[in-house]
Coordinates of C-alpha atoms in Angstrom, one line a residue:
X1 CA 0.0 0.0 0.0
X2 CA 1.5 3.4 -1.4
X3 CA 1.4 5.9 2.0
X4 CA 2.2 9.7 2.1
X5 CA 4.4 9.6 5.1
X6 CA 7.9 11.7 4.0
X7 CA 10.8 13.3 5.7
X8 CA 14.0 14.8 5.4
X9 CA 15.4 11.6 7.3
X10 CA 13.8 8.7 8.6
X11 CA 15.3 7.0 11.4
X12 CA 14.6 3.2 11.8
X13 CA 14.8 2.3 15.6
X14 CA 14.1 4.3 18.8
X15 CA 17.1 3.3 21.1
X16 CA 19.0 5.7 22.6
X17 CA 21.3 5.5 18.9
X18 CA 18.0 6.7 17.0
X19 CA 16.6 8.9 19.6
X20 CA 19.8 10.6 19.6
X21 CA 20.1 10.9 15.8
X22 CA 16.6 12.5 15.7
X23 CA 17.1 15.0 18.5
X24 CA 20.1 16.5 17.0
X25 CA 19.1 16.2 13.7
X26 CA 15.9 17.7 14.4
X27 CA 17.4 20.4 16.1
X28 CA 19.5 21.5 12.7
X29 CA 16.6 22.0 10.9
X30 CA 15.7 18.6 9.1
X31 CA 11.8 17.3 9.2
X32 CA 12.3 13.6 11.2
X33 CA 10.5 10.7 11.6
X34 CA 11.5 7.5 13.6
X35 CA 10.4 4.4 13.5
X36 CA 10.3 1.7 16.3
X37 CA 9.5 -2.0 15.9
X38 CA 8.1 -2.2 19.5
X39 CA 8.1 0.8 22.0
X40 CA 10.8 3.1 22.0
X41 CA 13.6 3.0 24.8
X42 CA 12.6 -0.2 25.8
X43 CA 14.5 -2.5 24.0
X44 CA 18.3 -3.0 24.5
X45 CA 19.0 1.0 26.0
X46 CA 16.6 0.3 28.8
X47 CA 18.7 -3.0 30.1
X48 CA 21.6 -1.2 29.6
X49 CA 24.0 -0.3 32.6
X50 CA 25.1 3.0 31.4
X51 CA 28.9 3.0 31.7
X52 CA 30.8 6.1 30.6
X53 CA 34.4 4.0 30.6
X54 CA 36.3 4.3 27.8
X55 CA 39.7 4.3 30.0
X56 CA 38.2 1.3 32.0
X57 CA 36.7 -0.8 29.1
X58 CA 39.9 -0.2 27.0
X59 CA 40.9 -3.4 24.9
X60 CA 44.2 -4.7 23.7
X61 CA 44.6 -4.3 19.7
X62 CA 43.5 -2.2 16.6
X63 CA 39.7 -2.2 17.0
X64 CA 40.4 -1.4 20.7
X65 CA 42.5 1.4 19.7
X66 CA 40.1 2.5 17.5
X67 CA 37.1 2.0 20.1
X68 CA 39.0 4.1 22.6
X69 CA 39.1 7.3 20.0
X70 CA 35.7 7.0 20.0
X71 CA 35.0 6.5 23.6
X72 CA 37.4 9.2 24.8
X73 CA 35.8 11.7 22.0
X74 CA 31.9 11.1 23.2
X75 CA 33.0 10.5 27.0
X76 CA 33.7 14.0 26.8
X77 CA 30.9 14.9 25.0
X78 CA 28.7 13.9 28.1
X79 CA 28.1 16.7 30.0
X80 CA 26.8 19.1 27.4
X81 CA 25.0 16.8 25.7
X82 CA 23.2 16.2 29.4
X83 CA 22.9 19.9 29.9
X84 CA 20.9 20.4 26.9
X85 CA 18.4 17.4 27.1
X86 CA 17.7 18.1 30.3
X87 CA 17.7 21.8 30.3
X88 CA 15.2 20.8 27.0
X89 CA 13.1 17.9 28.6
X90 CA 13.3 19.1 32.4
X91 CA 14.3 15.7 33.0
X92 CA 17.6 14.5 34.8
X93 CA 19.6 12.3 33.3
X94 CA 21.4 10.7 36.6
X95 CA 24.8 11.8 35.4
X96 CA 27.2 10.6 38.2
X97 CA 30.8 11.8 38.1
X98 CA 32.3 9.7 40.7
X99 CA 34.7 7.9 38.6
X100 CA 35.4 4.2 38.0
X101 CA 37.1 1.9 40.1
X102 CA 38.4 -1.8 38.8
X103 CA 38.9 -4.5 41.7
X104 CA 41.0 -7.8 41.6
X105 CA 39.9 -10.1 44.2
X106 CA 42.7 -12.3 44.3
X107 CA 46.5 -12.6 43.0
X108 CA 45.6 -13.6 39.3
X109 CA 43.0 -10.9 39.6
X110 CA 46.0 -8.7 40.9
X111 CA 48.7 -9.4 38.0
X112 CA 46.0 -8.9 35.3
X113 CA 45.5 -5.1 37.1
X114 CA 49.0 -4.3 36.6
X115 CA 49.2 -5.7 33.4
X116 CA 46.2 -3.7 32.4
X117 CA 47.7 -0.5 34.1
X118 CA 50.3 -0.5 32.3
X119 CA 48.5 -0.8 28.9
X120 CA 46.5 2.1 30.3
X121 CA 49.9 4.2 31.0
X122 CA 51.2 3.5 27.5
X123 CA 48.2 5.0 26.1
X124 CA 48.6 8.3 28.1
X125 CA 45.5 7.0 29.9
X126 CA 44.7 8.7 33.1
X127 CA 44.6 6.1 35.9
X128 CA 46.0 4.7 39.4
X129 CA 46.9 2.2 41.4
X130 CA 45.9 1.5 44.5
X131 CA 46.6 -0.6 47.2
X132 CA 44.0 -2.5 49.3
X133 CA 44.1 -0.1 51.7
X134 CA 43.6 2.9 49.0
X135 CA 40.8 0.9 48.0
X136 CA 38.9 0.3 50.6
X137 CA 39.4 4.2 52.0
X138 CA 37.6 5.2 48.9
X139 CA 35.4 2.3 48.7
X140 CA 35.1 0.6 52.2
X141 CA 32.1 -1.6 51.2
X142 CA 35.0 -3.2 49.4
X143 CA 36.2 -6.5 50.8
X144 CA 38.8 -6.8 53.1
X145 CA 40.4 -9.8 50.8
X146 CA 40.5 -7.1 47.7
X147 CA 44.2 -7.5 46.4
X148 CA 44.4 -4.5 44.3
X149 CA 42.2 -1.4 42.5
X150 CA 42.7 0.6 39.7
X151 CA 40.9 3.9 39.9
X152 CA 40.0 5.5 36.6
X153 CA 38.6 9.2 37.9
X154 CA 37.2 10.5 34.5
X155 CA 35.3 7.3 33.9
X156 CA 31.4 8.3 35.0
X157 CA 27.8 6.6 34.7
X158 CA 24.6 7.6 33.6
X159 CA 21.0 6.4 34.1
X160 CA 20.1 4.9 30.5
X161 CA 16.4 5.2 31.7
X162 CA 16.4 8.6 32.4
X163 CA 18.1 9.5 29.5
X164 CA 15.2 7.9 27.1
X165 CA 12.6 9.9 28.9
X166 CA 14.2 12.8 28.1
X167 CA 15.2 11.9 24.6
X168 CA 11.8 11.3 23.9
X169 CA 10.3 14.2 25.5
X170 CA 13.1 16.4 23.6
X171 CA 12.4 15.0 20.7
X172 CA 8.4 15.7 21.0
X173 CA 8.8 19.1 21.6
X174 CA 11.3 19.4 18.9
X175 CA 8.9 18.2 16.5
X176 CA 10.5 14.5 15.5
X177 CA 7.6 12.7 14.8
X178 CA 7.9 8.7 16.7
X179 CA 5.7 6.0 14.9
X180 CA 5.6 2.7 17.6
X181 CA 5.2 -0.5 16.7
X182 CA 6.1 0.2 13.4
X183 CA 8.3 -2.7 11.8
X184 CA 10.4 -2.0 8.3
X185 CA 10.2 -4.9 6.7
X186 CA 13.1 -3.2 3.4
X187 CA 14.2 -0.4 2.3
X188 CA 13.4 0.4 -1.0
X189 CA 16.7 1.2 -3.9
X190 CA 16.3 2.9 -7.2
X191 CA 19.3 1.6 -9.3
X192 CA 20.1 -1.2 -7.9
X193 CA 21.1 -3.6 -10.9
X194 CA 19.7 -7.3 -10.9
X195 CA 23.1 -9.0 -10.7
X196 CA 24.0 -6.8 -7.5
X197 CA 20.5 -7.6 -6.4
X198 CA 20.8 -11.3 -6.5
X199 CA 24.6 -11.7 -5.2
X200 CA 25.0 -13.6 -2.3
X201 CA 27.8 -11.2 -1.7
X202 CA 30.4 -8.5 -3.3
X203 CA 34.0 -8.1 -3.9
X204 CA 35.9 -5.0 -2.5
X205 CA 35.9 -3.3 -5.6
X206 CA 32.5 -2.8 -6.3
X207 CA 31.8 -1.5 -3.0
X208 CA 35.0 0.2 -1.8
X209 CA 35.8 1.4 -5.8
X210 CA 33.6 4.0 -7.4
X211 CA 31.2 1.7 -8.5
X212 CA 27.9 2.3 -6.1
X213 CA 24.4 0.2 -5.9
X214 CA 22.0 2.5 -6.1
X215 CA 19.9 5.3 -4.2
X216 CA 17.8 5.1 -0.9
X217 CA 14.1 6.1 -2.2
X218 CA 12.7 4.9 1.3
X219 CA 11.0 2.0 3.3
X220 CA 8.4 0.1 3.0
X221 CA 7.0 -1.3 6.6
X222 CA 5.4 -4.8 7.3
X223 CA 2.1 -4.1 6.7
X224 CA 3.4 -2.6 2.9
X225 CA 2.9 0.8 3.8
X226 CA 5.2 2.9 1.7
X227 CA 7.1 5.7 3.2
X228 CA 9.2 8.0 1.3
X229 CA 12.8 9.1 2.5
X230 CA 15.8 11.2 1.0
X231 CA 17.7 9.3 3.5
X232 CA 17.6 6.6 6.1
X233 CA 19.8 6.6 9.2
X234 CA 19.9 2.9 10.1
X235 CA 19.5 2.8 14.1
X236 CA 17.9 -0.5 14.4
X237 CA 20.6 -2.3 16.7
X238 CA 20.7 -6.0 16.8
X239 CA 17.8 -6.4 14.2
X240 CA 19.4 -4.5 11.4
X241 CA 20.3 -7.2 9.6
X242 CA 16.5 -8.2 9.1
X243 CA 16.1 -5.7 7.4
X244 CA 15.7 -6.4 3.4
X245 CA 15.9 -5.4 0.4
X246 CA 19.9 -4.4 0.9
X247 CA 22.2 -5.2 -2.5
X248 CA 23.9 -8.2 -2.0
X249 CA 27.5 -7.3 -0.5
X250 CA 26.0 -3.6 0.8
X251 CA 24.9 -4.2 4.2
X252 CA 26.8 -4.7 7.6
X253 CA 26.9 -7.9 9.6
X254 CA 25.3 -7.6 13.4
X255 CA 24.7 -10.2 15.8
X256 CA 22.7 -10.1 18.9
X257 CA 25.0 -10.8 21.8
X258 CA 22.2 -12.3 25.1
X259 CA 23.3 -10.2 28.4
X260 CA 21.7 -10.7 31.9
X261 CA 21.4 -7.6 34.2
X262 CA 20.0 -7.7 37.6
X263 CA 18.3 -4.4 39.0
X264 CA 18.9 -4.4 43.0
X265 CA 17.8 -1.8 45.5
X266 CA 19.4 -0.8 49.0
X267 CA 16.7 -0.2 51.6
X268 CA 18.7 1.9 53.5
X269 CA 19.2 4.4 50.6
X270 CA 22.3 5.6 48.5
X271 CA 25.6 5.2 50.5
X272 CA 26.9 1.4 50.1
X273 CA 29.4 2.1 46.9
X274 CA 29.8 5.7 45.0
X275 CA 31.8 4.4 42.2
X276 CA 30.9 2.6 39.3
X277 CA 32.9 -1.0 39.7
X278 CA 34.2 -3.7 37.3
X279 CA 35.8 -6.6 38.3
X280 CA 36.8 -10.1 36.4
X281 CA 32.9 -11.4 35.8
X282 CA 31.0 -8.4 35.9
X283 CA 30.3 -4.8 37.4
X284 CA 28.0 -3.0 39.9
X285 CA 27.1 1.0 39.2
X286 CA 25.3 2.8 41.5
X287 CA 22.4 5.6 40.7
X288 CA 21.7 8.5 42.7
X289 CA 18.4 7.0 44.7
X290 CA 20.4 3.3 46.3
X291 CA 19.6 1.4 43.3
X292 CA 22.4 -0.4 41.9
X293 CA 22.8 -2.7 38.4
X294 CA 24.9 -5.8 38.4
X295 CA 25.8 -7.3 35.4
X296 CA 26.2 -8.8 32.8
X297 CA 26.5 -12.0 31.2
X298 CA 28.2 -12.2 27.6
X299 CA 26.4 -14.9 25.7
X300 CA 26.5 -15.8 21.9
X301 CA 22.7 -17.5 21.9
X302 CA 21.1 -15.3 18.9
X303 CA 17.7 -13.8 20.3
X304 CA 17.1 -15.8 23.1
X305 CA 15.6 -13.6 25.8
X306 CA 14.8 -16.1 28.5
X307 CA 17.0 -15.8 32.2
X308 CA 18.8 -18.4 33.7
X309 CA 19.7 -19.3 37.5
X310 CA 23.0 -19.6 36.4
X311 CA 23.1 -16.5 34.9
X312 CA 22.4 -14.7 37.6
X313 CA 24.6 -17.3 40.4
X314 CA 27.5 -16.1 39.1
X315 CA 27.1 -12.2 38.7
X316 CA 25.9 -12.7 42.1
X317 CA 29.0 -14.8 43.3
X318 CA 31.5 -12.7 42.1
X319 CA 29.8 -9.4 43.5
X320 CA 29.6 -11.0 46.7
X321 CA 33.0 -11.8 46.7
X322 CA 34.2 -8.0 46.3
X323 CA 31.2 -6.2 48.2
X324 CA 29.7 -8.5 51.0
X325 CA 27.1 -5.9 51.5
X326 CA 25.3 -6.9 48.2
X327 CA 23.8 -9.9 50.0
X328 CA 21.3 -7.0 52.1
X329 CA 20.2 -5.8 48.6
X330 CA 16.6 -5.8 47.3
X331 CA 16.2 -8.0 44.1
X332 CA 13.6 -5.1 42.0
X333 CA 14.3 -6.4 38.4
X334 CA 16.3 -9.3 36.2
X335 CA 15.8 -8.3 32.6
X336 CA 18.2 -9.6 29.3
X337 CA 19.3 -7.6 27.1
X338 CA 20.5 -8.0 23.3
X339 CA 24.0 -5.9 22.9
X340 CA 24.6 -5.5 18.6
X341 CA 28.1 -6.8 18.2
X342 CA 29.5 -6.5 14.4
X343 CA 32.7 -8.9 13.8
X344 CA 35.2 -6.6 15.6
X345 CA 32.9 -5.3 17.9
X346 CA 33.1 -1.9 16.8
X347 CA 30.3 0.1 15.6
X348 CA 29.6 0.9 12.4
X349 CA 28.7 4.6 11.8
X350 CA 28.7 7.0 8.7
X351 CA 28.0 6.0 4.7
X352 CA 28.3 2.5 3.3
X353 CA 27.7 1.5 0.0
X354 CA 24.8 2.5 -0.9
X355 CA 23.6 6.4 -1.7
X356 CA 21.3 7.9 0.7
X357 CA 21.5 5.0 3.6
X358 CA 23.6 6.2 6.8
X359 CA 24.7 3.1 9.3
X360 CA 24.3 3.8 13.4
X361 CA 24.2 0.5 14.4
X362 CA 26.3 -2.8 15.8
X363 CA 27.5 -0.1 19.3
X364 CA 28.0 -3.9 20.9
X365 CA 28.3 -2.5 24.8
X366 CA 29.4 0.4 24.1
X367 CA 25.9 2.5 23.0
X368 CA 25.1 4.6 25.7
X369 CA 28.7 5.6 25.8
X370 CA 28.8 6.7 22.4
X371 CA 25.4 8.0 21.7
X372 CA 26.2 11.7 22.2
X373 CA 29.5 11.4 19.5
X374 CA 26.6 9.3 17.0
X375 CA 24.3 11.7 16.9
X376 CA 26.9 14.2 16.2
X377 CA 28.7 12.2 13.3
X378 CA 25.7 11.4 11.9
X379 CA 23.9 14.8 11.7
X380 CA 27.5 15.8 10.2
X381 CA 26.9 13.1 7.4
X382 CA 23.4 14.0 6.8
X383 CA 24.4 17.8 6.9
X384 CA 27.5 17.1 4.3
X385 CA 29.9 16.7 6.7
X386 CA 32.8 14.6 7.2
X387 CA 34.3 14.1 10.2
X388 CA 37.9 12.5 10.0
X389 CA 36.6 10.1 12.9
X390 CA 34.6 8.5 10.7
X391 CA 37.5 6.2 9.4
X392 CA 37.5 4.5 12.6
X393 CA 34.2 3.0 12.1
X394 CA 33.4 3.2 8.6
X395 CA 30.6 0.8 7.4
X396 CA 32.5 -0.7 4.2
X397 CA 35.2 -1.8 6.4
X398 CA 32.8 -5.2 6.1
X399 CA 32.6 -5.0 2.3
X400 CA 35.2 -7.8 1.7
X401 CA 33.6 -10.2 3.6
X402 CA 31.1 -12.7 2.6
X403 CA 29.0 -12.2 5.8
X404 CA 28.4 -8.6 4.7
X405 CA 24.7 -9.7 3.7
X406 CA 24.5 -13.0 5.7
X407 CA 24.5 -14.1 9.2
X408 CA 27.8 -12.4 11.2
X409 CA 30.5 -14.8 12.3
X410 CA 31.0 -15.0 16.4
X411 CA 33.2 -12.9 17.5
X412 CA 35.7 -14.3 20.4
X413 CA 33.7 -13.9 23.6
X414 CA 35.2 -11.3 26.2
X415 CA 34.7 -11.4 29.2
X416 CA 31.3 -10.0 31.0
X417 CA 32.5 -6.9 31.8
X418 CA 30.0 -4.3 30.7
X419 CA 26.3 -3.8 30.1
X420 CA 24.2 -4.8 27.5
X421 CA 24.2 -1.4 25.6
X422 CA 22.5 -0.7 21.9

């Protein structure tokens, strides 16, 4: 069925990615519209943890490096982007600027930490050691058996939750218009040849040469409804890659990585841990009220939502183990999450192959981190701008590979250190 929905830019997905995208792009002048398979901000955003760690979370190897640029970029990034929404919204966001401290809770734990330290030091990183004693003076729910902290003091937290609300009540008053249980079911290309069309995938030279597959007219949703669109900023996390009617060899590969995030509450109110924490196995981050999230599992099981005592045995063991005072804690919420991880684990933002489609997707747990630098790189490529970061996560970097239209390969599991972000 032919509608006459248009914009300027049609976002597909209403994380905290797409919610982001539309705010800021709305706010430059472009007419917006998003639209959100289920409800918007209640998908993978609303299990997420909200970490702001890029020194913390820093990995070993190119896509780490690359990663970090990122991370460092939107970390700081943060606070204005927080001052505006809420000063727009008149919601809080829960910013906490407390800083981040890592744990080991025993001697293996211990000589990982000052291996990781001094990867952090070689980088220019700002972080430092402490002893138990340093520890547990600026943490002293900490155990007394904690062999060794690392405290990163520009690493901070935000409430994912609050953030949403006031994405979405920015964008209303900005004029983005939000369409809910809205599913795209393709994306529709004008000159798109047959043989590209019918590829099971592409070689680098016709995507990374001059040699292009065709325009973006716009999307056409499941129930056929036809929506027209000069350009589509692809937001939709780890269900991008249902979407069809990509040329063979033009899309991105995303997986859905399972996460399992427990929601606790303190009865006696804020006060057991200020910091956000990671440790070997997980993390705990406080909020501003005496909640706290523990999490998260890293699990390659597609879209399987269910829980699992297991699951949520061993985030709770290894908390324990660092913060005895966990075991007083409320139980308010288990939730899983889907984290979009592309084959390095780094997102891809910015054009790919295809004229007129803009990527913002396969964040892995990193998307609450990097939403504010998104939005921002994005509007720049919608506006005609090219930011040199782009090169770091540059869609095509996938065009080679034969997954670039199938099912991503797994990645190598890491370890469940951060939160189940989209």
């Amino acid at each position: 069925m032919a509608g006459n929905d248009s914009a300027d830019v049609l976002v597909v997905g209403g994380g905290i990615i797409g919610m982001a995208i539309a705010w800021r792009a709305r706010q430059a002048g472009m007419s917006v519209s998003v639209l959100e398979r289920d409800l918007a901000g209640q998908g993978t955003s609303h299990v997420a943890a909200g970490m702001l760690a890029p020194v913390a979370e820093v990995e070993f190897g190119e896509a780490g490096r690359r990663l970090l640029e990122l991370g460092l970029r939107s970390a700081r990034a943060w606070p204005t982007f927080a001052a505006e929404l809420e000063a727009q919204s008149g919601v809080s966001v829960g910013l906490m600027r407390t800083g981040t401290l890592l744990a080991a809770r025993d001697d293996d734990d211990a000589r990982e930490l000052e291996r990781q330290l001094a990867f952090r030091h070689s980088l220019g990183l700002a972080v430092r050691r402490l002893r138990p004693s340093e520890a547990r003076a600026l943490e002293p729910a900490l155990a007394p058996t904690v062999r060794l902290g690392l405290e990163a003091p520009d690493d901070h937290s935000v409430d994912p939750r609050l953030v949403l609300a006031a994405l979405r009540k920015g964008c209303d008053s900005a004029g983005v218009r939000l369409r809910e249980h809205c599913t795209v079911a393709r994306v529709e290309v004008q000159g798109a040849s047959a043989e590209h069309a019918s590829r099971s995938h592409a070689s680098r030279d016709d995507v990374c040469g001059n040699v292009r597959y065709g325009k973006i007219t716009g999307a056409i949703l499941k129930d056929g409804e036809r929506i027209r669109a000069e350009q589509i900023v692809l937001a939709a996390g780890p269900w991008s890659e249902q979407i069809e009617g990509l040329p063979a060899g033009a899309g991105v590969p995303v997986r859905p990585v399972k996460g399992q995030i427990l929601r606790l509450r303190d009865p006696a109110g804020a006060g057991l841990m200020r910091r956000a924490l990671r440790f070997r196995g997980g993390y705990l981050v406080p909020r501003e009220d005496g909640r706290y999230v523990l999490g998260a599992t890293v699990e390659e099981r597609g879209f399987e939502l269910a829980p699992t005592a297991g699951g949520v045995y061993e985030l709770l063991r290894d908390a324990r183990e660092l913060v005895p005072g966990i075991s007083e804690l409320e139980i308010e919420e288990l939730s899983v999450g889907l984290r979009p991880g592309t084959p390095d684990n780094t997102p891809a933002i910015g054009r790919g192959a295809l004229d007129g489609l803009i990527w913002a997707t396969g964040h892995y747990r990193n998307g609450i981190l990097l939403a504010p630098l998104t939005a921002e790189l994005v509007v720049g490529v919608l506006a005609g701008r090219e930011d040199p970061l782009l090169s770091a996560c540059a869609p095509d970097r996938f065009a080679a590979s034969p997954t670039a239209r199938g099912k991503a390969p797994l990645a190598r599991a890491v370890a469940p250190t951060a939160g189940a972000a989209a």
